Short mmCIF file of C-alpha atoms in Angstrom, two decimals:
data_model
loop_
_atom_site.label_atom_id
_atom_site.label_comp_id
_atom_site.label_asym_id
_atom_site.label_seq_id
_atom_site.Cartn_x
_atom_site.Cartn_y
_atom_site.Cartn_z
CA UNK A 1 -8.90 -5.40 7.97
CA UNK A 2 -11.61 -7.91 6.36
CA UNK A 3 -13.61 -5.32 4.18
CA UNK A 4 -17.37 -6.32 4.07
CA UNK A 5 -18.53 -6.02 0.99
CA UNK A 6 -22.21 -4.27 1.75
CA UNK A 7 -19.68 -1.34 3.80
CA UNK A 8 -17.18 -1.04 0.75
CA UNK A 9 -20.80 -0.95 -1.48
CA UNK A 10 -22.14 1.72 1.11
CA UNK A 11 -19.37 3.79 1.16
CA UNK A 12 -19.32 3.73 -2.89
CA UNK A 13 -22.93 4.81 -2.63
CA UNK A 14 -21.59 8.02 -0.53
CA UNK A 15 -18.99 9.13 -2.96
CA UNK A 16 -21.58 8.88 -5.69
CA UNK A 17 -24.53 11.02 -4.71
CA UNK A 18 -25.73 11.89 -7.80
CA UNK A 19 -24.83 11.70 -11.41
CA UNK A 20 -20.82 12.54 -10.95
CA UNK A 21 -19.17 14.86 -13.25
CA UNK A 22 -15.77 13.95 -12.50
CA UNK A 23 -14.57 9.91 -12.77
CA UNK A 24 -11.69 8.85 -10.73
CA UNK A 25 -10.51 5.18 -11.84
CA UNK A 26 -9.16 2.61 -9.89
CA UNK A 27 -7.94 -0.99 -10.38
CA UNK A 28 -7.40 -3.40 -7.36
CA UNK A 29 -7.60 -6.70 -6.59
CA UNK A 30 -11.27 -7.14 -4.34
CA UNK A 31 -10.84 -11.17 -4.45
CA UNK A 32 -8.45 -13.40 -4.30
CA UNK A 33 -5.80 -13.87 -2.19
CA UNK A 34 -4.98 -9.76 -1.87
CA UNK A 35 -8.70 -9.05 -1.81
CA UNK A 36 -9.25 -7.83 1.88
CA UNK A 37 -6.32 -4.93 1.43
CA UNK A 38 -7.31 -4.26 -2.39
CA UNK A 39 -11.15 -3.63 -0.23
CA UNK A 40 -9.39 -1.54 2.04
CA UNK A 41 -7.50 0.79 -0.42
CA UNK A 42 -10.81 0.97 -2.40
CA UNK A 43 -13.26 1.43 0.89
CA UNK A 44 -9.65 4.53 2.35
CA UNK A 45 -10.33 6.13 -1.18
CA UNK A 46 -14.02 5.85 -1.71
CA UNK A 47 -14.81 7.42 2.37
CA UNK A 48 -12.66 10.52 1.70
CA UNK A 49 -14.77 11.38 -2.14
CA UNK A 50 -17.75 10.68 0.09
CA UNK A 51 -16.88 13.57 2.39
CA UNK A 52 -16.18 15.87 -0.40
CA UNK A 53 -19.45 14.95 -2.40
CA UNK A 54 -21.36 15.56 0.89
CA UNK A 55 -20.05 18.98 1.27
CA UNK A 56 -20.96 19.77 -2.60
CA UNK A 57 -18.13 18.69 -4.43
CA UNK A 58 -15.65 20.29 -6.10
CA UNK A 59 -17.06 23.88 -7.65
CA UNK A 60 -20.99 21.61 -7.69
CA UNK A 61 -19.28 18.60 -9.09
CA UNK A 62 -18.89 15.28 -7.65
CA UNK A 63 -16.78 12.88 -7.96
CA UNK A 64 -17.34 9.25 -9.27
CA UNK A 65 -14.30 7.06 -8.31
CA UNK A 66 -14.84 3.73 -10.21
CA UNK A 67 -13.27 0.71 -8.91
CA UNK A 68 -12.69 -2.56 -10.79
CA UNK A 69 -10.98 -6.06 -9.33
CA UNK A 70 -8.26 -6.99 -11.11
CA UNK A 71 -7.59 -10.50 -8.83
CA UNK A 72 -4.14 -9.09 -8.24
CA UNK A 73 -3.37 -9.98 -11.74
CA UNK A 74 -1.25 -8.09 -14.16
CA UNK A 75 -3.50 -8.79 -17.47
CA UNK A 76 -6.40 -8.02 -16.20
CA UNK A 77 -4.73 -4.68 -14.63
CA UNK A 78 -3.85 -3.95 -18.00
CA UNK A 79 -7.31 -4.54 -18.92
CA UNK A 80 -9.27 -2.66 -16.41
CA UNK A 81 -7.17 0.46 -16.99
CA UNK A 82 -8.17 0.87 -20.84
CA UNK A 83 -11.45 0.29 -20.10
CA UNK A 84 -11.30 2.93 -17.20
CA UNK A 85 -9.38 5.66 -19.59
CA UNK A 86 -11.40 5.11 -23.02
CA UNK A 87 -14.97 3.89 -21.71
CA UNK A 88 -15.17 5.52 -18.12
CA UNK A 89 -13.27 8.62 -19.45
CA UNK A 90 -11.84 8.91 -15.74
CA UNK A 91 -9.50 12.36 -15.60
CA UNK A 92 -7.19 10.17 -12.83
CA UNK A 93 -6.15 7.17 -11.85
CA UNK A 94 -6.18 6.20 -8.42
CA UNK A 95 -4.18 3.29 -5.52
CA UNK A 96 -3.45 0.70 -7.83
CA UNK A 97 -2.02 -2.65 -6.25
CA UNK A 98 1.22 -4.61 -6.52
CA UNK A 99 4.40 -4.58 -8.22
CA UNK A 100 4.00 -7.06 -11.06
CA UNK A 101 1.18 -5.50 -12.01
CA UNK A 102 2.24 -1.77 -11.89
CA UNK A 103 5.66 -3.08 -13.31
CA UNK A 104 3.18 -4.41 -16.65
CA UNK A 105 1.52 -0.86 -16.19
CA UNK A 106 4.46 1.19 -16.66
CA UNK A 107 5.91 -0.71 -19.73
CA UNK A 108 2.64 -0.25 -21.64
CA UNK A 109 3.00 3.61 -21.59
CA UNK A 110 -0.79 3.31 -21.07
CA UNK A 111 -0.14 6.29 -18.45
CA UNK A 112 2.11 8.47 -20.91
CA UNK A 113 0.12 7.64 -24.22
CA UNK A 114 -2.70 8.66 -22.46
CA UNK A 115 -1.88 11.70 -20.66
CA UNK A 116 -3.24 9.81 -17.35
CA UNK A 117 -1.97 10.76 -13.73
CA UNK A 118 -1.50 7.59 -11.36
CA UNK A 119 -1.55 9.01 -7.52
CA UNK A 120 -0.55 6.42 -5.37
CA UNK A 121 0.14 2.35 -5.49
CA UNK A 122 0.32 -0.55 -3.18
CA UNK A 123 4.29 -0.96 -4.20
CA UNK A 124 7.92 -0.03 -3.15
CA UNK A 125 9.71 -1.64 -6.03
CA UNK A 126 12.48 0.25 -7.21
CA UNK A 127 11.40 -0.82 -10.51
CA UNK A 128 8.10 1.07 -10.70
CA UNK A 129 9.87 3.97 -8.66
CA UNK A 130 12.42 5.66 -9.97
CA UNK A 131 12.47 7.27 -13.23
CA UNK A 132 9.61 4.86 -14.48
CA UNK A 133 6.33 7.25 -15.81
CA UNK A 134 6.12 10.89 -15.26
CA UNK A 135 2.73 10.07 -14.64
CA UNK A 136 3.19 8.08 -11.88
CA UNK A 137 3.35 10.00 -8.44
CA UNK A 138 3.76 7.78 -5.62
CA UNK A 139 2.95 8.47 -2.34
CA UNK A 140 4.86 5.84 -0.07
CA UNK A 141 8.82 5.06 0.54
CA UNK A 142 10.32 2.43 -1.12
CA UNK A 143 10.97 -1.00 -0.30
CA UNK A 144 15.01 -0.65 -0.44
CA UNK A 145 14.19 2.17 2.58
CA UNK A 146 12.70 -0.38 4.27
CA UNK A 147 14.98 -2.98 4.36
CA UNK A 148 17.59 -0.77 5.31
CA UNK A 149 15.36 0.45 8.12
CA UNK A 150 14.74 -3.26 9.39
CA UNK A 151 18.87 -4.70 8.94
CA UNK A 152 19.92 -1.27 10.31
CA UNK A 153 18.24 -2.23 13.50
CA UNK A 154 18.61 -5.88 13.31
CA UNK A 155 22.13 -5.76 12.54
CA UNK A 156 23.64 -2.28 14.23
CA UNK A 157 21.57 -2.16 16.83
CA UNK A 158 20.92 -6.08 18.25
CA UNK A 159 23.83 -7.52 16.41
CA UNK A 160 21.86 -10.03 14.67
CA UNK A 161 23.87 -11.50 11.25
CA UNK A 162 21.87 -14.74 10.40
CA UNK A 163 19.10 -13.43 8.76
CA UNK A 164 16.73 -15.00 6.28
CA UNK A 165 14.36 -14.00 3.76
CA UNK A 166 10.78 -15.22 3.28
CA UNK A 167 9.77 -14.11 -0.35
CA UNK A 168 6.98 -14.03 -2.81
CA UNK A 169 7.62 -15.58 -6.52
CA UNK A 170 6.84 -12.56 -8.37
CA UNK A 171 8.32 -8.68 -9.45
CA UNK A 172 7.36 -7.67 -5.65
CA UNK A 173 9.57 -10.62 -3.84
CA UNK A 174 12.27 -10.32 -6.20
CA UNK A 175 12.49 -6.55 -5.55
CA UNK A 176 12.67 -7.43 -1.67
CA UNK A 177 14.84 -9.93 -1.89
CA UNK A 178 17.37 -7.92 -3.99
CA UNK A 179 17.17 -5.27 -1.42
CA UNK A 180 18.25 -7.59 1.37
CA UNK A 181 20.63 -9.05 -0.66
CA UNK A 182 21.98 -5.28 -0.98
CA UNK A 183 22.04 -4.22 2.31
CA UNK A 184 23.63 -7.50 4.04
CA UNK A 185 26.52 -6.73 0.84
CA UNK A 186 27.10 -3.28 2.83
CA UNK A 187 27.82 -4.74 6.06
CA UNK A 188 29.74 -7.63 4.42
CA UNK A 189 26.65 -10.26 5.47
CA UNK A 190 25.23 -13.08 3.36
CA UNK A 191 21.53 -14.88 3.48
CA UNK A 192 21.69 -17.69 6.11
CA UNK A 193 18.60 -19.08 4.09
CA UNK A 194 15.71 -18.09 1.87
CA UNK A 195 12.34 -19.55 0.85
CA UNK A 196 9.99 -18.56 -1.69
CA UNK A 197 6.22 -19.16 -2.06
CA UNK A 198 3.63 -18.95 -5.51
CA UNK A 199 1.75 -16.15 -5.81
CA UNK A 200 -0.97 -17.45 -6.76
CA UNK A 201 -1.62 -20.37 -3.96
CA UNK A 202 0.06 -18.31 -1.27
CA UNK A 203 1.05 -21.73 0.11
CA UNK A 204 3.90 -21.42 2.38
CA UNK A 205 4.12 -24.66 3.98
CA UNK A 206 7.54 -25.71 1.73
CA UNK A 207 9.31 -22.07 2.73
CA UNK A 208 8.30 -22.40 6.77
CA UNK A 209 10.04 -26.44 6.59
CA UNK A 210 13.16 -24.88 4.80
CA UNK A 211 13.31 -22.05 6.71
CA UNK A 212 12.97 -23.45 9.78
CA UNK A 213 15.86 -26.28 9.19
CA UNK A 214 18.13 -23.09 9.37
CA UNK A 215 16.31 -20.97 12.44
CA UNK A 216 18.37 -17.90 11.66
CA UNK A 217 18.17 -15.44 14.09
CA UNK A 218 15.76 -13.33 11.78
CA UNK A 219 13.74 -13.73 9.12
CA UNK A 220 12.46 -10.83 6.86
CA UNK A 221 9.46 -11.12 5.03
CA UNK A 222 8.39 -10.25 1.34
CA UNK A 223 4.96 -11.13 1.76
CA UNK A 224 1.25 -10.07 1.85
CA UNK A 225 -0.75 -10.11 4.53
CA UNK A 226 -2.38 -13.69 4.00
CA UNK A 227 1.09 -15.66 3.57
CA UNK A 228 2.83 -14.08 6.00
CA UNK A 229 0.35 -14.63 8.50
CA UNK A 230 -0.02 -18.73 7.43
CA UNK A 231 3.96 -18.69 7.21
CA UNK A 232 4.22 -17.38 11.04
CA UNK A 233 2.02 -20.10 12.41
CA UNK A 234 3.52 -23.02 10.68
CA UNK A 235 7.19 -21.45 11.17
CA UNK A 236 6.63 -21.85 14.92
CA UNK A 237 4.72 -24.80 14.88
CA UNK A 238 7.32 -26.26 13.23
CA UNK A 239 9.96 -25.00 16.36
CA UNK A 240 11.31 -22.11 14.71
CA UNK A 241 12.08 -19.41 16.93
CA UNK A 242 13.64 -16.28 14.61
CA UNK A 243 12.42 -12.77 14.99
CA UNK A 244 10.22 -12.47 12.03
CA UNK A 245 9.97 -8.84 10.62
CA UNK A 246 7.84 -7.74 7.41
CA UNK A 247 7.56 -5.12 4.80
CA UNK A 248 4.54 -2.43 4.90
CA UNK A 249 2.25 -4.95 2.47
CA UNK A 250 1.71 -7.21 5.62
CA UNK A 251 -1.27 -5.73 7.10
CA UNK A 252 -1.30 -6.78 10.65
CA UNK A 253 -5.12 -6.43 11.21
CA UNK A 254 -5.54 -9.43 8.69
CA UNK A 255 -2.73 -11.45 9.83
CA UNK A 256 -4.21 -11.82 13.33
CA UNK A 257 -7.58 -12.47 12.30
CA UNK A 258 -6.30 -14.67 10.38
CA UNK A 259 -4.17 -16.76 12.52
CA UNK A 260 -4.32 -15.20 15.80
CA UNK A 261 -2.96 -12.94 18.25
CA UNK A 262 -0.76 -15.96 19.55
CA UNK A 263 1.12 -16.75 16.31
CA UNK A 264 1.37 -12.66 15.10
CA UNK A 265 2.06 -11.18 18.82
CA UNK A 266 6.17 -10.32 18.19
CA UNK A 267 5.99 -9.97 14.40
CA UNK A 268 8.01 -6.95 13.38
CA UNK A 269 6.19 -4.80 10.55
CA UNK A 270 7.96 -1.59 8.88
CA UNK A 271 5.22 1.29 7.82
CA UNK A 272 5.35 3.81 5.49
CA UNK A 273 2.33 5.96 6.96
CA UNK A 274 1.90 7.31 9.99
CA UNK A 275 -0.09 5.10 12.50
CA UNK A 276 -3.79 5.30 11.86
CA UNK A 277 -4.21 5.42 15.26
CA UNK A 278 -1.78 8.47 16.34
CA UNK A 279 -4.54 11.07 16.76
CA UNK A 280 -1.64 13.10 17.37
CA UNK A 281 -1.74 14.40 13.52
CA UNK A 282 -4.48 16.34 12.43
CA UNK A 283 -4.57 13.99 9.30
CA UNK A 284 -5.57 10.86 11.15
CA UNK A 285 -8.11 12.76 13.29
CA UNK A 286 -9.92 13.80 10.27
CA UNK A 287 -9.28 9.97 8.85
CA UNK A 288 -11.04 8.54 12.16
CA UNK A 289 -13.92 10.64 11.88
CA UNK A 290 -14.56 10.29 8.80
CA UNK A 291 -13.72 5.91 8.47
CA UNK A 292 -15.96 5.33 11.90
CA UNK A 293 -19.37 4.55 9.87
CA UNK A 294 -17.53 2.42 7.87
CA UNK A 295 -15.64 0.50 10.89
CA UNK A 296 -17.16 -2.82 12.81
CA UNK A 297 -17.55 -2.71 16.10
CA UNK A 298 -14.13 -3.28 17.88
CA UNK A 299 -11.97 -2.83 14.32
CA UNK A 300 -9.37 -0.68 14.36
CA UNK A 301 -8.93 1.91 11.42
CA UNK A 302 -6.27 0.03 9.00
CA UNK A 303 -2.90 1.28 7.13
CA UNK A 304 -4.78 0.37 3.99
CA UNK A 305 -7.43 2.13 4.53
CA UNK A 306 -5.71 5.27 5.70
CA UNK A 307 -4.07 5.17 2.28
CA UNK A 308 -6.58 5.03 -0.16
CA UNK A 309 -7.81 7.72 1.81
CA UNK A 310 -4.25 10.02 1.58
CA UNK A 311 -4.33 9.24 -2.30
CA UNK A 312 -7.82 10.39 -2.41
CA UNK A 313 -7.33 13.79 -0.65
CA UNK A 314 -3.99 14.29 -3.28
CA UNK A 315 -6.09 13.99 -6.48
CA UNK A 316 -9.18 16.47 -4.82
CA UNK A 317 -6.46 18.55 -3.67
CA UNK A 318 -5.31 18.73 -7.67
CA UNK A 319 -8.78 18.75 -9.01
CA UNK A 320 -9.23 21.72 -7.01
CA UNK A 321 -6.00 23.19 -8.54
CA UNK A 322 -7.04 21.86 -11.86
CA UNK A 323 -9.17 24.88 -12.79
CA UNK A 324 -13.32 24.78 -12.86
CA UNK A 325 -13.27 22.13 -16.04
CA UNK A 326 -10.78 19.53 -14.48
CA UNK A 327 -9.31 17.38 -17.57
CA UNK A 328 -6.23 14.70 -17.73
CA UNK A 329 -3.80 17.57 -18.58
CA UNK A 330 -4.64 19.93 -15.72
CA UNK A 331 -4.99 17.12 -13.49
CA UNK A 332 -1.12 16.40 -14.14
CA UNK A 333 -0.46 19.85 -14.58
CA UNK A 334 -1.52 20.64 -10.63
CA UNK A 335 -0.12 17.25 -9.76
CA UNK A 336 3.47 18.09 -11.21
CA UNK A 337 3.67 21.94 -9.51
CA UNK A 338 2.13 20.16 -5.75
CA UNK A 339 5.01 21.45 -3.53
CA UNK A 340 5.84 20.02 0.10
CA UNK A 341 1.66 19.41 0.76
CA UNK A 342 1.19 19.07 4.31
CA UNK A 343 -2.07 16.76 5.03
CA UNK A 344 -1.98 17.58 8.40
CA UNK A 345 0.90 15.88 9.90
CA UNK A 346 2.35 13.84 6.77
CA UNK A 347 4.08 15.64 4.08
CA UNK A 348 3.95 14.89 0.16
CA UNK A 349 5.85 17.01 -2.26
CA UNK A 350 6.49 16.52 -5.52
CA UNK A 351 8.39 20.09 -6.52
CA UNK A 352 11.46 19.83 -8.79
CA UNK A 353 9.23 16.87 -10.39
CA UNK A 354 9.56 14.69 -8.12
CA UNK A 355 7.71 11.87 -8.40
CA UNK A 356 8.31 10.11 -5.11
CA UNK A 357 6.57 12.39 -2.77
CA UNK A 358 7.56 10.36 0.70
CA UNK A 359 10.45 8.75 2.30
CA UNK A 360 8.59 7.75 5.58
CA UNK A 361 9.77 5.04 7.05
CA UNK A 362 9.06 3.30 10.88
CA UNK A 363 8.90 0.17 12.62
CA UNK A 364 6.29 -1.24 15.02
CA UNK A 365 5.69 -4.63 16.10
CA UNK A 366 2.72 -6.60 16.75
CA UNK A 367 1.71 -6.26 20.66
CA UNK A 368 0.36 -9.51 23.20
CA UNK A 369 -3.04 -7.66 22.70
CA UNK A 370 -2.97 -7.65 18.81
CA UNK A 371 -2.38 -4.02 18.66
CA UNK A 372 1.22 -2.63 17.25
CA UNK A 373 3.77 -0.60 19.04
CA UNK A 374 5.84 1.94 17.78
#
């Protein structure tokens, strides 16, 4: 979903009704080629702290969630956090973005010297997953789960064994590329191609011409949401006719605004939140009601959007458990004892210290309408 920037500066207004007690920091990228889903995350988190300062905050407090753009770049990740723990004196940390940068995060020990929770990131990297900060509690499967989710139906269940991979020249396309790799090794499978794009220029024109000299029967994509969308169109323009299927970073809001329902309708997408449109779950009732100011006419509440907003319920939830004086320590404290916490519908728990409070994984695909089926 493109994020207007007076909505994203409205909602910030909300969650900062008057001069807030308790600062809740967050880094994202709100330019740049990631800028529409870092808006997202930001505009998820900042609607949810908005509701909560409306009905008084926590015990008369509210709470201040500070966002800065980071550009999607690790430095100035680094960066943004120090200033958000030593000058902002934020008791949290809040839906960072990306795996290079959360991979540049974790090796600081910014989190651990500091005594800092992280609750939630835009990442599935095994790297940043497993055993990487105790500070760190994530809130989303991984991207390994994904893949497996994605061959497991490709392969078992169609038969498909050519299968490519589309990937992104950083820590987050090398971690979904390895887990390909992996999981065509378990069924005795190899790549029938790859191609990579930069980071940076997001231009996949060289990957769609390589890939498409091989038209494998599939093609999985380790993308965001801009390049996989500019990859799709030029792929078939160029006579390629594989299934393409992506991981959970592909937001498919933006990719057919940005090239079309023509050129996304069929994409394949794995998610690893419920569907923010399954007002089924009491969670994503509450999430519509609360997102609709915030919404254009005819947009549909995004993945993105519905996470910020799950990360932001998980830290009130703990500054409610934190005690009346919520500081770093307690934060982590009520953080690290959050057993199996049902949001209504969606479960986190991170008992036994866990840190990786959800392995929800399913598919959906892109519809003729520009909607996605489950």
């Amino acid at each position: 979903m493109t994020v207007v920037r007076t909505l994203l500066a409205l909602a910030f207004s909300v969650a900062t009704l008057a001069y807030a007690d308790i600062n809740i920091g967050e880094s994202v990228p709100t330019s740049g080629l990631a800028g529409d889903t870092g808006k997202a995350l930001a505009l998820g988190a900042s609607i949810y702290f908005g509701r909560v300062n409306a009905q008084g905050g926590i015990n008369g407090e509210h709470i201040n969630l500070i966002t800065r753009d980071d550009g999607y770049d690790a430095a100035r990740t680094l960066a943004n956090t120090r200033d958000l723990i030593d000058k902002e004196n934020a008791v949290a940390l809040i839906g960072y973005y990306g795996t290079t940068p959360l991979q540049e995060l974790i090796k600081s020990k910014i989190l651990d010297t500091s005594g800092i929770s992280l609750v939630g990131a835009y990442t599935g990297a095994d790297s940043v997953r497993t055993g990487a900060s105790a500070y760190f509690f994530q809130t989303r499967a991984g991207y390994t789960q994904e893949v497996e989710k994605i061959v497991s139906l490709l392969n078992d269940h169609l038969g498909v064994t050519r299968i490519a991979v589309l990937a992104q020249k950083d820590g987050f396309g090398e971690a979904g590329y390895a887990a390909v790799k992996e999981e065509l090794a378990k069924r005795k499978l190899t790549l029938a191609g790859e191609g990579w794009y930069d980071k940076n220029s997001g231009d996949t024109n060289a990957a769609a011409q390589e890939l498409a000299k091989v038209n494998p029967e599939a093609i999985i994509m380790v993308a965001i949401s801009k390049p996989a969308g500019t990859f799709a169109k030029q792929y078939k323009a160029l006579g390629g006719t594989s299934q393409l299927y992506g991981l959970s970073p592909i937001q498919y809001d933006e990719v057919t605004k940005l090239v079309g329902i023509g050129n996304a309708h069929g994409i394949g997408l794995s998610q690893v939140f419920p569907a923010p449109t399954n007002a089924q779950l009491k969670l994503v009732r509450d999430f519509q009601k609360d997102a609709e100011p915030f919404l254009k006419t005819g947009d549909y509440p995004s993945y993105a959007l519905l996470e910020g907003y799950i990360s932001a319920r998980l830290v009130t939830e703990a500054i409610k458990r934190a005690g009346k004086t919520p500081t770093r320590a307690s934060v982590y404290a009520a953080l690290n004892n959050m057993k199996r916490f049902d949001l209504g519908g969606f479960v986190v728990d991170f008992s036994d210290k866990k840190r990786l409070g959800s392995n929800f994984v399913e598919l959906t695909m892109i519809s003729p309408t520009g909607t996605l089926t489950r």
